[in-house]
Amino acid sequence: MARERGRRGSHPHPYLSGNFAAIHSTQRLTPCTYSGEIPKEFAGGEYVRNGGNTLFDEDLGQDAHWFDGDGMLTGVSFRRVGGKGTRIQPEFVNQYVLTDVYLSAKTSPWLRTSILPSISTLVNPLTSFWRIMLVVFRTVLVVLLSKLPGSRYSIRRISVANTSILYHDGRALATCESGPPMRVALPGLETVGWYNGKTAEGEKSHEPGSGFGGDGMLSFMKEWTTAHPRVDPITSELISFHSGFAAPYVHYSIVPANHDRFGKASLLEPTRLLTAPVAGVSSAKMMHDFGVSRLHSVIMDLPLSLDPLNLMKNKPVVSYDPTARSRYGVFPRYQPDNVRWFETNPCCIFHTANTWDSLEIDKNTGKQEETVHMLACRLTSASLVFSAGDLTAPVPSAEIPIENQEEEQCRLYYYQFPLTDGENIIRHQWALSNVSFEFPSMRESKSMSAAKYIYGCSSNTSFGAALGKAAKIDALVKMDVETLITQGIQNPPTQIKGCLDMRTVEEVLASKDPNDPIKVFKLPPGWFAQEMRFIPRDSGASEDDGWLVSYVFDESQLDANGSCRPNANSELWIIDAKDMADVVAKVLLPQRVPYGLHGTWFSEEEIEGQRPIDSIRQLPSPTACSGEAHYGSVAGRWWMNMRRGLEHALA
């Protein structure tokens, strides 16, 4: 099958090589050695990170994207040992998420390329209409073939569950926006089954009725769930959205908790809202995240489309329009039909850091004013979408208005949406710092409220890295956003394009001010980190009293060609979050952990509070084959011969 590409084979794909390369070995819980002292608060807990790990990475010339790949979960469990369980033994574990796509691929030895089209194919402006139709038609045929005699596993959902993981109501859930969440079991990371907002396959008890998506012809599309659902730390509600290709384009769900054996849920009359339409979204979009406060939700209708109808307009399926507007839809948590839309300059936002509400007295009118605040990682272009596929970002076909022109950057931005005024005007929108900032995290108990600290990752290259390069995390950043926002409101930077603190990473590192609102942990030369998570100290005196965990890798383990040596390994570092300087412990892992996406910390309480499981997913046995008894008949032999021909054509 001929390929049209925006890159040449002059260099290895930056997101398929080095420590981005997939690793196919999996391990059950394996004891690890460590140095330093592991905090007692880690006992019984587990850190788990998700990421794409394709089965078909041998051909480095094929279309490929960092967001492709089968989900692989990688964890470090901190098991209690000793007579009284007072000592801690870290144990490494990694497992593929056994999705329908993964199981079908593993049991179809004739396949030589991934079942699903690469995102790189969909975003490449040089990919022709017919090429798109061909790869989509191939996927449809492979899915249909998986349901016919001779297949060992049927594909019912196309999600690869490769993006993030979270905990809600007794379930650990792996996520990706091309399907519903997938439940996994802790601490061994076994795959349980798809979760539909009511129950998960493989559980002992099932709640009747349809879940995410409801019923009807388009129900499969309406169950596509954001990779970043939010869990309210007070009410334990799960809030999510579902983005699809058909109007109204976005639906919205709230799932209350009913299995919290620790009594955290505080709602006397919990509200369940499944797949409710959100009014006012303009078209099908590549919508990855949203904002959720205690009282409101914020849907982001940005000019990054994900729409098959783009092909009819001679545009890629995924397309960014720098001449269009960014729209933020703010609505009360339980009223997705009551949306107020705020417009501003075009941008891309893949991750929000925190969203919260405030009630203040207007000094001029004396009236009480309700406001929604949001912190988000704002990119000034969609270059990351292209560079992650090793593609050159297309030149805009129309001239970009001067007011929309901005330098390439990814910064932590503050937005303020006043809800009392009649007009929908964003009162504040500016960057807190010049330091590049992505993969945000925080103390989860402070989410949806006015938290003081946000943590994130920084890179010495732009997160929208140039062709042939990959953005690697060489610094971890802690921002006192409370102080920075207060300073910015008192002396506001220029709206939209302004930045409060213009220092570079090096200038922040050189600061001797103990009260500096920005602190940076710089990794040693040649070492790179991944997204970090915060674990609080018991009875800590301040919000930042705790530790950050991150997988790190020393690239001196790469050979002369930039490939990882077979014995390369990663480490899990535990970093003091207060001073952002001390590494209190390092866990040596038995193998490397490829640079991936999002993770979370599971407490001992959450692991012990998991819902009962009746069964887990496993690879089918070699003899499991639908219709096997009929293969000896004339019709059976005819079908199998035809099937082999189809397999050869689709491989």
CSV table of N, CA, C and O in Angstrom, one decimal, residues 340 342 369-372 416-421 423-428:
chain,number,residue,atom,x,y,z
A,340,ARG,N,-22.7,29.4,28.8
A,340,ARG,CA,-22.3,30.7,28.5
A,340,ARG,C,-21.0,30.6,27.7
A,340,ARG,O,-20.0,30.1,28.3
A,342,PHE,N,-17.6,32.1,26.0
A,342,PHE,CA,-16.6,33.2,26.0
A,342,PHE,C,-15.6,32.9,24.9
A,342,PHE,O,-15.1,31.8,24.7
A,369,GLU,N,-20.6,38.8,43.1
A,369,GLU,CA,-20.2,38.4,41.8
A,369,GLU,C,-19.7,36.9,41.8
A,369,GLU,O,-18.7,36.6,42.6
A,370,GLU,N,-20.2,36.1,41.0
A,370,GLU,CA,-19.7,34.7,40.8
A,370,GLU,C,-18.7,34.6,39.7
A,370,GLU,O,-19.0,35.1,38.6
A,371,THR,N,-17.6,34.0,39.9
A,371,THR,CA,-16.5,33.9,38.9
A,371,THR,C,-16.0,32.5,38.9
A,371,THR,O,-15.9,31.8,39.9
A,372,VAL,N,-15.7,32.0,37.7
A,372,VAL,CA,-15.0,30.8,37.5
A,372,VAL,C,-13.5,31.1,37.0
A,372,VAL,O,-13.3,31.9,36.1
A,416,GLN,N,-10.1,34.0,33.8
A,416,GLN,CA,-11.1,34.4,34.7
A,416,GLN,C,-12.4,34.7,34.0
A,416,GLN,O,-12.4,35.6,33.1
A,417,PHE,N,-13.4,33.9,34.3
A,417,PHE,CA,-14.7,34.0,33.6
A,417,PHE,C,-15.8,34.6,34.6
A,417,PHE,O,-16.3,33.8,35.4
A,418,PRO,N,-16.1,35.9,34.5
A,418,PRO,CA,-17.1,36.4,35.4
A,418,PRO,C,-18.5,36.0,34.9
A,418,PRO,O,-18.8,36.1,33.7
A,419,LEU,N,-19.4,35.6,35.8
A,419,LEU,CA,-20.7,35.1,35.4
A,419,LEU,C,-21.8,36.0,35.7
A,419,LEU,O,-23.0,35.7,35.4
A,420,THR,N,-21.6,37.1,36.4
A,420,THR,CA,-22.6,38.0,36.8
A,420,THR,C,-23.0,39.0,35.8
A,420,THR,O,-24.2,39.3,35.5
A,421,ASP,N,-22.0,39.5,35.0
A,421,ASP,CA,-22.2,40.5,34.0
A,421,ASP,C,-23.1,39.9,32.9
A,421,ASP,O,-23.1,38.7,32.6
A,423,GLU,N,-22.5,40.6,29.7
A,423,GLU,CA,-21.7,40.2,28.6
A,423,GLU,C,-20.7,39.1,29.0
A,423,GLU,O,-20.3,39.0,30.1
A,424,ASN,N,-20.4,38.3,28.0
A,424,ASN,CA,-19.5,37.2,28.2
A,424,ASN,C,-18.1,37.6,27.8
A,424,ASN,O,-17.7,37.4,26.7
A,425,ILE,N,-17.4,38.2,28.7
A,425,ILE,CA,-16.0,38.7,28.5
A,425,ILE,C,-15.1,38.1,29.5
A,425,ILE,O,-15.3,38.1,30.7
A,426,ILE,N,-14.0,37.6,28.9
A,426,ILE,CA,-12.9,37.0,29.8
A,426,ILE,C,-12.2,38.2,30.4
A,426,ILE,O,-11.5,39.0,29.8
A,427,ARG,N,-12.2,38.2,31.8
A,427,ARG,CA,-11.7,39.4,32.4
A,427,ARG,C,-10.1,39.3,32.5
A,427,ARG,O,-9.5,40.4,32.4
A,428,HIS,N,-9.6,38.1,32.7
A,428,HIS,CA,-8.2,38.0,32.8
A,428,HIS,C,-7.8,36.8,32.0
A,428,HIS,O,-8.4,35.7,32.1
